[in-house]
Amino acid sequence: MSFNVSQNIPDFATTARQAEDYIWQRTNSVLHSQSPSRHGHYRKDSDLPLYKDKPLSSQADSVQDFRRKLITLGVITGFILFFLYRSSGLFWFSTSSTEIWKTRQDLVRQTFLDSYLDYEAHAMGKDIYKPVSKQSRQMAPNGLGWIIVDCLDTMMIMKLDEPLARARAWVSDNLTYDQDYAVNTFETTIRMLGGFLSAHYLSNYDDLYLEKAVDLANRLLGAFDSPSGIPYASVNLRTLKGIKSHDDGGASSTAEVTSLQLEFKYLSKLTGETLYWEKAEKVMKVIDDNHAIDALVPIFIHPDTGKFRGQQIRLGSRGDSYYEYLLKQYLQTNNQENIYRQMYDESMTGLKKRLVEKSYPNGFTYIAELDSGINGPTTPKMDHLVCFLPGNLALGATGGYDLATAQRTLWTFRQAADLKLSKELIRTCYQMYAATKTGIAPEIVFFNKDPSMSEDIHVKFQDAHNLQRPETVESLFILWRITKDPIYREWGWTIFEAFRKYAVLSDGSYSSLENVDQIPPLSRDNMESFWLAETLKYFYLLFEDDDSILSLEQFVFNTEAHPFPKFNIEPLFKTGWSRD
Ligand code: DMJ
């Protein structure tokens, strides 16, 4: 069963067929509207027999006649070739590019509905949903709104007014964060707090969402009450007590503690309350005081001491959004906090020096890992999570402006190099999809460093699943907006088609996959909230023609794809720290 809420959504095949009919009608009307020639041989409906009135020996007329026949033959051949071309699926001539992308965007919207309405029918308000078995459960006793809150803004962007009204009513009637339950500080911040903040903005400042955001943020603040100011991995929503991670010697993830800043700073801006700003900003000083070599940070940090734990460095899980938020903090306050730009540039220099490698035989550029520290050997492993980086590099190169505009102002060697690396990396991320049987990327890949081997990409059995993650489509969206190279949209369309073919269930809903190299693939019976909050939102924006919608010049997207408007730091705030 496929939910069909919007009757206006055109069927792609129907659109193509209508266009074909239209061409035929036009063709026939052109042919039929020919004036009868003095020879009368175009007039099939003429009473006169063909050639009846043709002068018997007119040399000129027979040459003209031959020409006409040639033209007619040419026109007919042209139409035949044209229809053959069209029936091969390439129909650029008949349907304008705008129509094609609009139709594709409508398919994304329909896919969102197919997923979301299935969730709504079987698990409305539950935090965890399994679309195959239709089982669901809460994370906290009364639920956190995990799926609903995360995708409020997607519904606003896609103009899905009816499910949005029901979601708002659910939030208003059912959602309370006054629960004796420990949540993950980072995940709750980026998904719930981030979701409320962008919903507040996009709903034209609906108070309900801001009230929820403030209530939740006040509870999350408890996580920052550590000796160093580095937040604990978890926090109890009722007692406001921060809780150390049960693993990793109690250390928090570096990416987690450094990916709260956009949300808390925007909340400061909205409320005028500086405490959120100060707590979030303090973390950045503690990190910087560690003086990581080449600005590449280990992936764990102790909340007690503020010192890194272990030496493992990577741009994948637990490392990724540290680098993302360095750049985005600089962008968020309209490029007025140069300290973050410096830190970002230093880390990208370190990345190019230490982590950028190429595979054999095709020379795919990838980001390696350092398992035993900055001076240890690299491991050619790359998480799909790293695919946020091409988009981030492009964003850093142009500041969110399109390439032509950015190049008109100041275009340095660094900007050019960052954009070049961005393009190489997105090609690799696309290859991570193209290399599998389903055309869907696995969670983790290994790249080949051995010149004698023939395959660039290797996937271990335990890494072959796919959680419908957003990073590659996020980067495609940013690169499309910035470069306007149509290849990024085409790659996005190919990936989207693969999801529609292999992640879809028999009832039209969607699920994660167990193994992307198996056809038919086995479903994982799981739907992550970021499928609705991020992946489908970025597909939708990638296929949008109008760049002024959530313009990258005016908005920063948090790491869960929730857009916040940029703002000026003055007069309320200042960067409250400086580098040693
Ligand atoms: C999301 O929650 C966020 O994008 C986060 O930064 C990384 N992991 C998931 C998506 O893959």
Coordinates of C-alpha atoms and ligand atoms in Angstrom, one line a residue:
M1 CA 0.0 0.0 0.0
S2 CA 1.3 3.4 -0.9
F3 CA -0.2 6.4 0.9
N4 CA -1.4 9.0 -1.5
V5 CA -2.3 12.0 0.5
S6 CA -1.7 14.6 -2.2
Q7 CA -3.7 13.9 -5.3
N8 CA -1.8 16.6 -7.1
I9 CA 1.4 14.8 -7.2
P10 CA 2.0 13.9 -10.9
D11 CA 3.0 10.5 -11.9
F12 CA 6.3 10.6 -13.8
A13 CA 5.2 8.2 -16.5
T14 CA 1.9 10.0 -16.9
T15 CA 3.7 13.3 -17.4
A16 CA 6.0 11.8 -20.0
R17 CA 3.0 10.2 -21.8
Q18 CA 1.1 13.4 -21.7
A19 CA 4.1 15.2 -23.2
E20 CA 4.3 12.5 -25.9
D21 CA 0.6 12.9 -26.7
Y22 CA 1.0 16.6 -26.9
I23 CA 3.9 16.3 -29.4
W24 CA 1.8 13.9 -31.5
Q25 CA -1.1 16.3 -31.6
R26 CA 1.2 19.2 -32.4
T27 CA 2.8 17.1 -35.2
N28 CA -0.5 16.1 -36.7
S29 CA -1.9 19.6 -36.5
V30 CA 1.2 21.0 -38.2
L31 CA 1.1 18.4 -40.9
H32 CA -2.7 18.7 -41.4
S33 CA -2.6 22.5 -41.5
Q34 CA -0.3 22.5 -44.5
S35 CA -2.0 24.5 -47.3
P36 CA -2.8 22.4 -50.2
S37 CA -0.1 22.9 -52.7
R38 CA -0.8 23.6 -56.3
H39 CA 0.0 20.0 -56.9
G40 CA -2.5 19.0 -54.3
H41 CA -0.4 16.0 -53.2
Y42 CA -0.4 17.1 -49.5
R43 CA -4.2 16.9 -49.5
K44 CA -5.1 13.5 -48.5
D45 CA -8.7 14.6 -48.2
S46 CA -8.7 16.1 -51.6
D47 CA -11.3 14.8 -54.1
L48 CA -8.6 15.0 -56.8
P49 CA -6.5 11.9 -57.3
L50 CA -2.9 12.5 -56.5
Y51 CA -0.8 14.2 -59.1
K52 CA -4.0 14.8 -61.1
D53 CA -3.1 18.4 -61.7
K54 CA 0.6 18.1 -62.0
P55 CA 2.1 19.4 -65.2
L56 CA 3.6 16.6 -67.0
S57 CA 7.0 17.9 -67.8
S58 CA 8.0 20.6 -65.4
Q59 CA 11.7 20.2 -64.6
A60 CA 11.7 22.9 -61.9
D61 CA 8.6 21.5 -60.3
S62 CA 10.1 18.0 -60.2
V63 CA 13.3 19.4 -58.5
Q64 CA 11.2 21.2 -56.0
D65 CA 9.1 18.2 -55.5
F66 CA 12.2 16.1 -54.8
R67 CA 13.3 18.7 -52.2
R68 CA 10.0 18.6 -50.5
K69 CA 10.1 14.9 -50.4
L70 CA 13.5 15.0 -48.9
I71 CA 12.4 17.5 -46.3
T72 CA 9.3 15.5 -45.4
L73 CA 11.5 12.3 -45.1
G74 CA 13.9 14.2 -42.9
V75 CA 11.1 15.5 -40.7
I76 CA 9.6 12.0 -40.3
T77 CA 13.0 10.4 -39.7
G78 CA 13.6 13.1 -37.1
F79 CA 10.4 12.3 -35.3
I80 CA 11.1 8.6 -35.4
L81 CA 14.5 9.2 -33.9
F82 CA 13.1 11.6 -31.4
F83 CA 10.5 9.0 -30.1
L84 CA 13.1 6.3 -30.0
Y85 CA 15.3 8.5 -28.0
R86 CA 12.5 9.4 -25.7
S87 CA 11.4 5.8 -25.2
S88 CA 14.9 5.0 -24.0
G89 CA 14.1 7.2 -20.9
L90 CA 16.1 10.2 -21.9
F91 CA 13.4 12.8 -22.5
W92 CA 15.2 16.1 -22.1
F93 CA 13.7 17.5 -25.3
S94 CA 10.1 17.1 -24.4
T95 CA 10.1 18.0 -20.7
S96 CA 12.0 21.0 -19.4
S97 CA 14.6 20.6 -16.8
T98 CA 12.5 22.5 -14.3
E99 CA 9.6 20.1 -14.8
I100 CA 11.8 17.1 -14.4
W101 CA 13.3 18.2 -11.1
K102 CA 9.9 19.3 -9.9
T103 CA 8.6 15.8 -10.6
R104 CA 11.6 14.3 -8.9
Q105 CA 11.1 16.6 -5.9
D106 CA 7.4 15.5 -5.7
L107 CA 8.6 11.9 -5.6
V108 CA 10.8 12.8 -2.6
R109 CA 7.8 14.3 -0.9
Q110 CA 5.7 11.3 -1.6
T111 CA 8.5 9.1 -0.2
F112 CA 8.5 11.1 3.0
L113 CA 4.7 10.6 3.2
D114 CA 5.0 6.9 2.6
S115 CA 7.4 6.6 5.4
Y116 CA 5.9 9.1 7.9
L117 CA 2.2 8.1 7.5
D118 CA 3.2 4.5 8.0
Y119 CA 4.9 5.6 11.2
E120 CA 1.9 7.7 12.2
A121 CA -0.5 4.8 11.6
H122 CA 1.4 2.3 13.6
A123 CA 3.5 4.1 16.1
M124 CA 2.5 7.8 16.5
G125 CA 4.5 9.3 19.3
K126 CA 6.9 6.4 19.8
D127 CA 10.6 7.0 19.8
I128 CA 11.7 3.9 18.0
Y129 CA 9.9 2.4 15.1
K130 CA 10.4 -0.9 13.2
P131 CA 8.6 -0.6 9.9
V132 CA 8.7 -4.3 8.9
S133 CA 7.2 -5.7 12.1
K134 CA 5.3 -2.4 12.9
Q135 CA 6.6 -2.7 16.4
S136 CA 7.5 0.4 18.4
R137 CA 8.7 1.5 21.8
Q138 CA 9.6 4.6 23.8
M139 CA 13.1 5.5 24.9
A140 CA 12.0 7.4 28.0
P141 CA 8.9 6.3 29.9
N142 CA 6.6 8.8 28.2
G143 CA 8.6 9.3 25.1
L144 CA 10.8 12.0 23.8
G145 CA 9.1 12.9 20.6
W146 CA 12.2 11.4 18.9
I147 CA 10.8 10.9 15.4
I148 CA 8.1 13.6 15.4
V149 CA 10.2 16.5 16.7
D150 CA 13.1 15.6 14.4
C151 CA 11.0 16.0 11.2
L152 CA 8.7 18.9 12.1
D153 CA 10.8 21.2 9.9
T154 CA 10.9 18.7 7.0
M155 CA 7.1 18.8 7.0
M156 CA 7.2 22.6 7.0
I157 CA 9.6 22.7 4.1
M158 CA 7.6 20.2 2.1
K159 CA 4.4 22.0 3.0
L160 CA 2.7 18.9 4.5
D161 CA 0.2 20.8 6.5
E162 CA -2.1 18.0 7.6
P163 CA 0.4 15.6 9.2
L164 CA 2.2 18.7 10.5
A165 CA -0.9 19.9 12.3
R166 CA -1.3 16.4 13.9
A167 CA 2.4 16.4 14.9
R168 CA 2.0 19.8 16.5
A169 CA -1.0 18.7 18.4
W170 CA 0.8 15.6 19.6
V171 CA 3.7 17.8 20.9
S172 CA 1.3 20.2 22.5
D173 CA -0.9 17.5 24.2
N174 CA 1.6 14.7 25.0
L175 CA 5.2 15.8 25.2
T176 CA 6.9 16.5 28.5
Y177 CA 10.5 16.3 29.3
D178 CA 9.9 16.2 33.0
Q179 CA 10.9 12.5 33.2
D180 CA 13.3 10.6 35.4
Y181 CA 15.4 9.4 32.5
A182 CA 19.0 9.9 31.3
V183 CA 19.2 11.0 27.6
N184 CA 22.3 11.2 25.4
T185 CA 23.3 14.9 25.6
F186 CA 24.4 15.3 22.0
E187 CA 21.7 13.3 20.3
T188 CA 19.0 15.0 22.3
T189 CA 20.5 18.4 21.5
I190 CA 20.9 18.0 17.8
R191 CA 17.6 16.2 17.1
M192 CA 15.2 17.6 19.7
L193 CA 16.5 21.0 20.6
G194 CA 17.6 21.6 17.0
G195 CA 14.3 20.3 15.7
F196 CA 12.3 22.7 18.0
L197 CA 14.5 25.7 17.1
S198 CA 14.1 25.3 13.3
A199 CA 10.4 24.5 13.7
H200 CA 10.1 27.7 15.7
Y201 CA 11.7 29.7 13.0
L202 CA 10.0 28.1 10.0
S203 CA 6.6 28.3 11.6
N204 CA 6.9 32.0 11.9
Y205 CA 7.9 31.9 15.5
D206 CA 5.3 29.5 17.0
D207 CA 5.7 29.9 20.8
L208 CA 5.0 26.3 21.5
Y209 CA 8.3 25.2 19.9
L210 CA 10.3 27.8 21.7
E211 CA 8.8 26.9 25.0
K212 CA 9.7 23.3 24.5
A213 CA 13.2 24.2 23.4
V214 CA 13.8 26.3 26.5
D215 CA 12.4 23.7 28.8
L216 CA 14.5 21.0 27.2
A217 CA 17.7 23.1 27.1
N218 CA 17.4 24.0 30.8
R219 CA 17.4 20.3 31.6
L220 CA 20.3 19.6 29.2
L221 CA 22.4 22.3 30.8
G222 CA 22.9 19.9 33.7
A223 CA 25.3 17.9 31.5
F224 CA 27.7 20.8 31.4
D225 CA 28.2 20.8 35.2
S226 CA 31.5 18.9 35.1
P227 CA 34.9 20.1 36.6
S228 CA 36.2 21.0 33.2
G229 CA 33.0 22.3 31.6
I230 CA 33.1 19.4 29.0
P231 CA 29.6 18.0 29.1
Y232 CA 28.9 14.5 30.3
A233 CA 27.7 12.0 27.7
S234 CA 24.3 11.8 29.3
V235 CA 22.0 13.8 31.6
N236 CA 18.9 13.0 33.6
L237 CA 16.1 15.1 32.4
R238 CA 14.4 15.4 35.9
T239 CA 17.4 15.6 38.3
L240 CA 19.5 17.5 35.8
K241 CA 22.5 15.4 36.8
G242 CA 25.2 14.8 34.3
I243 CA 26.2 11.1 33.8
K244 CA 29.5 9.8 32.6
S245 CA 29.6 7.4 29.7
H246 CA 29.5 3.8 30.9
D247 CA 32.2 3.0 28.4
D248 CA 35.4 4.6 27.3
G249 CA 36.6 5.2 30.9
G250 CA 33.8 7.7 31.4
A251 CA 35.0 9.9 28.6
S252 CA 32.7 11.8 26.3
S253 CA 33.0 11.8 22.5
T254 CA 34.8 14.8 21.2
A255 CA 32.4 15.3 18.3
E256 CA 29.4 15.1 20.8
V257 CA 30.7 17.8 23.1
T258 CA 31.6 20.1 20.3
S259 CA 28.4 19.7 18.4
L260 CA 26.0 21.5 20.8
Q261 CA 27.2 25.0 20.1
L262 CA 25.0 26.0 17.2
E263 CA 21.9 25.0 19.1
F264 CA 22.7 26.6 22.4
K265 CA 24.0 29.8 20.8
Y266 CA 20.9 30.2 18.7
L267 CA 18.8 29.7 21.8
S268 CA 20.7 32.5 23.4
K269 CA 20.0 34.7 20.5
L270 CA 16.3 33.9 20.7
T271 CA 15.9 34.3 24.4
G272 CA 18.6 36.9 25.2
E273 CA 19.9 34.5 27.9
T274 CA 23.7 34.4 27.7
L275 CA 24.1 31.3 29.9
Y276 CA 23.5 28.9 27.0
W277 CA 26.1 30.7 25.0
E278 CA 28.7 30.7 27.7
K279 CA 28.3 27.0 28.6
A280 CA 28.5 25.9 25.0
E281 CA 31.4 28.2 24.1
K282 CA 33.5 27.1 27.2
V283 CA 33.9 23.7 25.6
M284 CA 35.7 25.1 22.7
K285 CA 38.4 26.7 24.9
V286 CA 38.9 23.5 26.8
I287 CA 39.4 21.6 23.5
D288 CA 41.7 24.2 22.1
D289 CA 43.8 24.3 25.3
N290 CA 44.8 20.6 24.5
H291 CA 46.9 21.9 21.6
A292 CA 46.2 18.9 19.4
I293 CA 49.1 18.4 16.9
D294 CA 48.0 19.6 13.4
A295 CA 44.7 20.4 14.9
L296 CA 43.4 16.9 14.5
V297 CA 41.7 15.8 17.8
P298 CA 41.5 12.4 19.5
I299 CA 37.9 11.2 19.6
F300 CA 37.4 11.1 23.4
I301 CA 37.8 13.7 26.1
H302 CA 37.4 13.4 29.9
P303 CA 34.8 15.7 31.4
D304 CA 36.7 15.6 34.7
T305 CA 40.0 16.9 33.4
G306 CA 39.2 18.3 30.0
K307 CA 42.1 16.2 28.6
F308 CA 41.8 13.9 25.6
R309 CA 41.6 10.2 26.2
G310 CA 43.5 7.9 23.9
Q311 CA 45.0 8.8 20.6
Q312 CA 42.5 7.6 18.0
I313 CA 41.8 10.2 15.4
R314 CA 39.2 10.0 12.7
L315 CA 36.7 12.1 10.7
G316 CA 34.0 9.4 11.1
S317 CA 32.0 8.5 14.2
R318 CA 32.9 10.5 17.3
G319 CA 35.1 12.9 15.4
D320 CA 33.1 14.1 12.5
S321 CA 31.0 17.1 13.6
Y322 CA 33.8 18.6 15.6
Y323 CA 35.2 19.8 12.3
E324 CA 31.7 20.6 11.0
Y325 CA 30.9 22.9 13.9
L326 CA 34.2 24.7 13.8
L327 CA 33.2 26.1 10.4
K328 CA 29.6 26.5 11.1
Q329 CA 30.1 28.5 14.3
Y330 CA 32.1 30.9 12.2
L331 CA 29.3 31.0 9.6
Q332 CA 26.5 31.2 12.2
T333 CA 27.5 34.6 13.5
N334 CA 28.1 36.1 10.0
N335 CA 31.9 35.4 10.0
Q336 CA 32.4 37.6 13.0
E337 CA 34.2 35.0 15.2
N338 CA 37.4 34.5 13.4
I339 CA 38.7 32.2 16.1
Y340 CA 36.6 29.3 14.7
R341 CA 37.8 30.0 11.2
Q342 CA 41.4 29.7 12.3
M343 CA 40.7 26.5 14.1
Y344 CA 38.9 25.1 11.1
D345 CA 41.6 26.1 8.6
E346 CA 44.3 24.6 10.9
S347 CA 42.4 21.3 11.1
M348 CA 41.8 21.2 7.3
T349 CA 45.6 21.8 6.8
G350 CA 46.3 18.9 9.2
L351 CA 43.8 16.7 7.4
K352 CA 45.4 17.3 4.0
K353 CA 48.8 16.7 5.5
R354 CA 48.0 13.5 7.4
L355 CA 44.8 11.8 6.3
V356 CA 44.2 12.4 2.6
E357 CA 45.1 9.3 0.6
K358 CA 44.2 7.7 -2.8
S359 CA 43.1 4.2 -3.6
Y360 CA 44.3 1.8 -6.3
P361 CA 43.6 1.4 -9.2
N362 CA 41.2 4.3 -9.8
G363 CA 42.7 6.9 -7.5
F364 CA 39.7 7.6 -5.3
T365 CA 40.6 10.2 -2.7
Y366 CA 39.6 9.1 0.8
I367 CA 40.1 10.2 4.4
A368 CA 42.1 7.6 6.3
E369 CA 42.0 7.0 10.1
L370 CA 44.8 7.2 12.7
D371 CA 44.1 4.4 15.1
S372 CA 47.3 4.8 17.2
G373 CA 47.7 8.5 17.2
I374 CA 48.9 11.3 15.1
N375 CA 52.3 9.8 14.3
G376 CA 51.0 6.2 13.8
P377 CA 50.2 4.5 10.5
T378 CA 47.0 5.3 8.7
T379 CA 44.2 2.8 8.3
P380 CA 42.3 3.0 4.9
K381 CA 38.9 2.8 6.5
M382 CA 36.2 5.4 5.9
D383 CA 32.8 5.6 7.6
H384 CA 29.9 6.8 5.5
L385 CA 29.7 9.5 8.1
V386 CA 32.8 11.1 6.6
C387 CA 30.8 12.0 3.6
F388 CA 29.6 15.2 5.3
L389 CA 33.1 16.5 4.6
P390 CA 32.9 17.3 0.9
G391 CA 29.9 19.5 1.6
N392 CA 31.7 21.1 4.5
L393 CA 34.8 21.8 2.5
A394 CA 32.8 23.5 -0.3
L395 CA 30.9 25.5 2.3
G396 CA 34.2 26.6 3.9
A397 CA 35.6 27.5 0.5
T398 CA 32.8 29.9 -0.6
G399 CA 31.2 30.7 2.8
G400 CA 27.9 29.4 1.3
Y401 CA 28.0 31.7 -1.7
D402 CA 27.8 30.3 -5.2
L403 CA 31.2 29.8 -6.8
A404 CA 31.0 32.7 -9.2
T405 CA 30.2 35.2 -6.4
A406 CA 32.9 33.7 -4.2
Q407 CA 35.5 34.0 -6.9
R408 CA 34.6 37.6 -7.6
T409 CA 35.5 38.7 -4.1
L410 CA 38.6 36.9 -3.0
W411 CA 39.7 33.5 -4.2
T412 CA 42.8 32.2 -2.5
F413 CA 44.9 29.1 -3.1
R414 CA 43.4 27.6 0.0
Q415 CA 39.8 28.1 -1.2
A416 CA 40.7 26.5 -4.5
A417 CA 42.4 23.6 -2.9
D418 CA 39.5 23.0 -0.4
L419 CA 37.0 23.0 -3.3
K420 CA 39.2 20.6 -5.3
L421 CA 39.4 18.2 -2.4
S422 CA 35.7 18.5 -1.8
K423 CA 35.0 17.5 -5.4
E424 CA 37.4 14.5 -5.2
L425 CA 35.8 13.3 -2.0
I426 CA 32.2 13.5 -3.2
R427 CA 33.2 11.4 -6.2
T428 CA 34.5 8.8 -3.7
C429 CA 31.3 9.0 -1.7
Y430 CA 29.3 8.5 -4.8
Q431 CA 31.5 5.5 -5.7
M432 CA 30.6 4.0 -2.3
Y433 CA 27.1 3.8 -3.6
A434 CA 27.9 2.8 -7.2
A435 CA 30.2 0.0 -6.1
T436 CA 27.4 -2.1 -4.5
K437 CA 24.8 -4.3 -6.0
T438 CA 21.9 -2.2 -4.7
G439 CA 23.5 1.1 -5.5
I440 CA 23.3 2.0 -1.8
A441 CA 26.4 2.6 0.3
P442 CA 27.4 0.5 3.2
E443 CA 28.1 1.9 6.7
I444 CA 31.9 1.5 6.4
V445 CA 34.3 0.8 3.5
F446 CA 38.0 0.0 3.2
F447 CA 40.1 1.4 0.4
N448 CA 42.7 -0.6 -1.4
K449 CA 46.3 0.6 -1.0
D450 CA 47.9 -2.3 -2.9
P451 CA 48.8 -1.5 -6.5
S452 CA 48.5 -5.1 -7.5
M453 CA 44.8 -5.4 -6.5
S454 CA 42.0 -4.6 -8.9
E455 CA 39.2 -3.3 -6.7
D456 CA 39.3 0.1 -5.0
I457 CA 36.6 -0.5 -2.4
H458 CA 36.2 -3.4 -0.1
V459 CA 33.3 -3.9 2.3
K460 CA 33.5 -6.2 5.4
F461 CA 30.4 -8.3 6.0
Q462 CA 29.7 -6.7 9.4
D463 CA 29.9 -3.2 7.8
A464 CA 27.5 -3.9 4.8
H465 CA 24.4 -2.5 6.4
N466 CA 22.8 0.9 5.5
L467 CA 20.9 3.1 8.0
Q468 CA 19.6 5.5 5.3
R469 CA 22.2 8.0 6.4
P470 CA 22.2 11.6 5.0
E471 CA 25.9 12.6 4.6
T472 CA 26.4 12.0 0.9
V473 CA 23.1 13.6 -0.2
E474 CA 23.9 16.5 2.2
S475 CA 27.2 17.1 0.4
L476 CA 25.6 16.7 -3.0
F477 CA 23.1 19.4 -2.0
I478 CA 25.8 21.8 -0.9
L479 CA 27.9 21.1 -3.9
W480 CA 25.0 21.6 -6.3
R481 CA 24.1 24.9 -4.7
I482 CA 27.7 26.1 -4.8
T483 CA 28.9 24.9 -8.2
K484 CA 25.7 24.3 -10.2
D485 CA 27.4 21.3 -11.8
P486 CA 24.4 19.1 -12.8
I487 CA 26.3 16.0 -12.1
Y488 CA 25.6 16.4 -8.3
R489 CA 21.9 16.4 -8.9
E490 CA 22.1 13.4 -11.2
W491 CA 24.2 11.4 -8.7
G492 CA 21.6 12.4 -6.1
W493 CA 18.8 11.1 -8.3
T494 CA 20.6 7.8 -8.9
I495 CA 21.0 7.3 -5.2
F496 CA 17.4 8.3 -4.5
E497 CA 16.2 5.7 -7.1
A498 CA 18.3 3.1 -5.4
F499 CA 16.6 3.8 -2.1
R500 CA 13.2 3.7 -3.7
K501 CA 14.0 0.4 -5.3
Y502 CA 15.7 -1.4 -2.4
A503 CA 14.8 0.3 0.9
V504 CA 11.1 0.2 0.1
L505 CA 8.9 -2.5 1.8
S506 CA 5.9 -4.3 0.2
D507 CA 3.5 -1.8 1.9
G508 CA 5.3 1.2 0.6
S509 CA 7.1 2.2 3.8
Y510 CA 10.9 2.3 4.1
S511 CA 13.5 0.5 6.2
S512 CA 17.3 0.3 6.8
L513 CA 19.0 -2.6 5.1
E514 CA 21.1 -5.5 6.5
N515 CA 23.3 -5.9 3.4
V516 CA 23.7 -3.5 0.5
D517 CA 25.4 -6.2 -1.6
Q518 CA 22.5 -8.6 -1.6
I519 CA 19.6 -8.7 -4.0
P520 CA 16.9 -8.7 -2.9
P521 CA 18.3 -7.0 0.2
L522 CA 17.2 -8.1 3.7
S523 CA 15.5 -5.3 5.6
R524 CA 16.9 -4.4 9.0
D525 CA 13.4 -3.5 10.5
N526 CA 14.5 -0.1 11.6
M527 CA 13.8 3.5 10.6
E528 CA 16.1 6.1 12.0
S529 CA 14.6 9.6 12.6
F530 CA 17.3 11.1 10.4
W531 CA 15.8 9.4 7.3
L532 CA 12.9 11.8 7.7
A533 CA 14.8 14.7 9.3
E534 CA 17.9 14.7 7.1
T535 CA 18.1 12.3 4.1
L536 CA 14.8 13.1 2.6
K537 CA 15.0 16.8 3.4
Y538 CA 18.4 17.1 1.6
F539 CA 17.1 15.1 -1.4
Y540 CA 14.1 17.5 -1.5
L541 CA 16.4 20.6 -1.4
L542 CA 18.8 19.1 -3.9
F543 CA 16.0 18.8 -6.4
E544 CA 14.7 22.3 -5.6
D545 CA 15.4 24.9 -8.4
D546 CA 15.0 27.9 -6.2
D547 CA 18.3 28.6 -4.4
S548 CA 16.7 31.3 -2.2
I549 CA 14.9 28.6 -0.3
L550 CA 17.0 28.1 2.8
S551 CA 19.9 29.9 1.1
L552 CA 23.3 28.8 2.3
E553 CA 24.2 32.5 2.4
Q554 CA 21.6 33.0 5.1
F555 CA 21.3 29.8 7.0
V556 CA 23.4 27.2 8.7
F557 CA 22.2 23.7 9.0
N558 CA 23.0 21.9 12.3
T559 CA 24.4 18.5 12.1
E560 CA 20.9 17.0 12.0
A561 CA 19.9 19.2 9.0
H562 CA 17.9 21.6 11.1
P563 CA 18.3 25.1 9.5
F564 CA 19.0 28.2 11.7
P565 CA 19.2 31.7 10.4
K566 CA 22.6 33.3 10.7
F567 CA 22.8 36.4 13.0
N568 CA 25.1 39.1 14.1
I569 CA 27.1 38.6 17.3
E570 CA 26.8 42.2 18.4
P571 CA 25.4 43.7 20.6
L572 CA 24.3 40.9 22.8
F573 CA 27.2 38.5 22.6
K574 CA 30.9 38.3 22.2
T575 CA 33.5 35.5 21.8
G576 CA 34.3 35.0 25.4
W577 CA 37.6 33.4 25.1
S578 CA 40.9 33.7 23.3
R579 CA 43.5 31.1 22.2
D580 CA 46.6 30.5 24.4
Ligands
DMJ1 C1 22.8 12.2 12.5 O1 22.3 12.1 13.8 C2 23.7 13.4 12.4 O2 23.9 13.8 11.1 C3 25.0 13.2 13.1 O3 25.9 14.3 13.0 C4 25.7 12.0 12.6 N1 24.9 10.9 12.6 C5 23.5 11.0 12.1 C6 23.3 10.7 10.7 O4 24.1 9.8 10.1

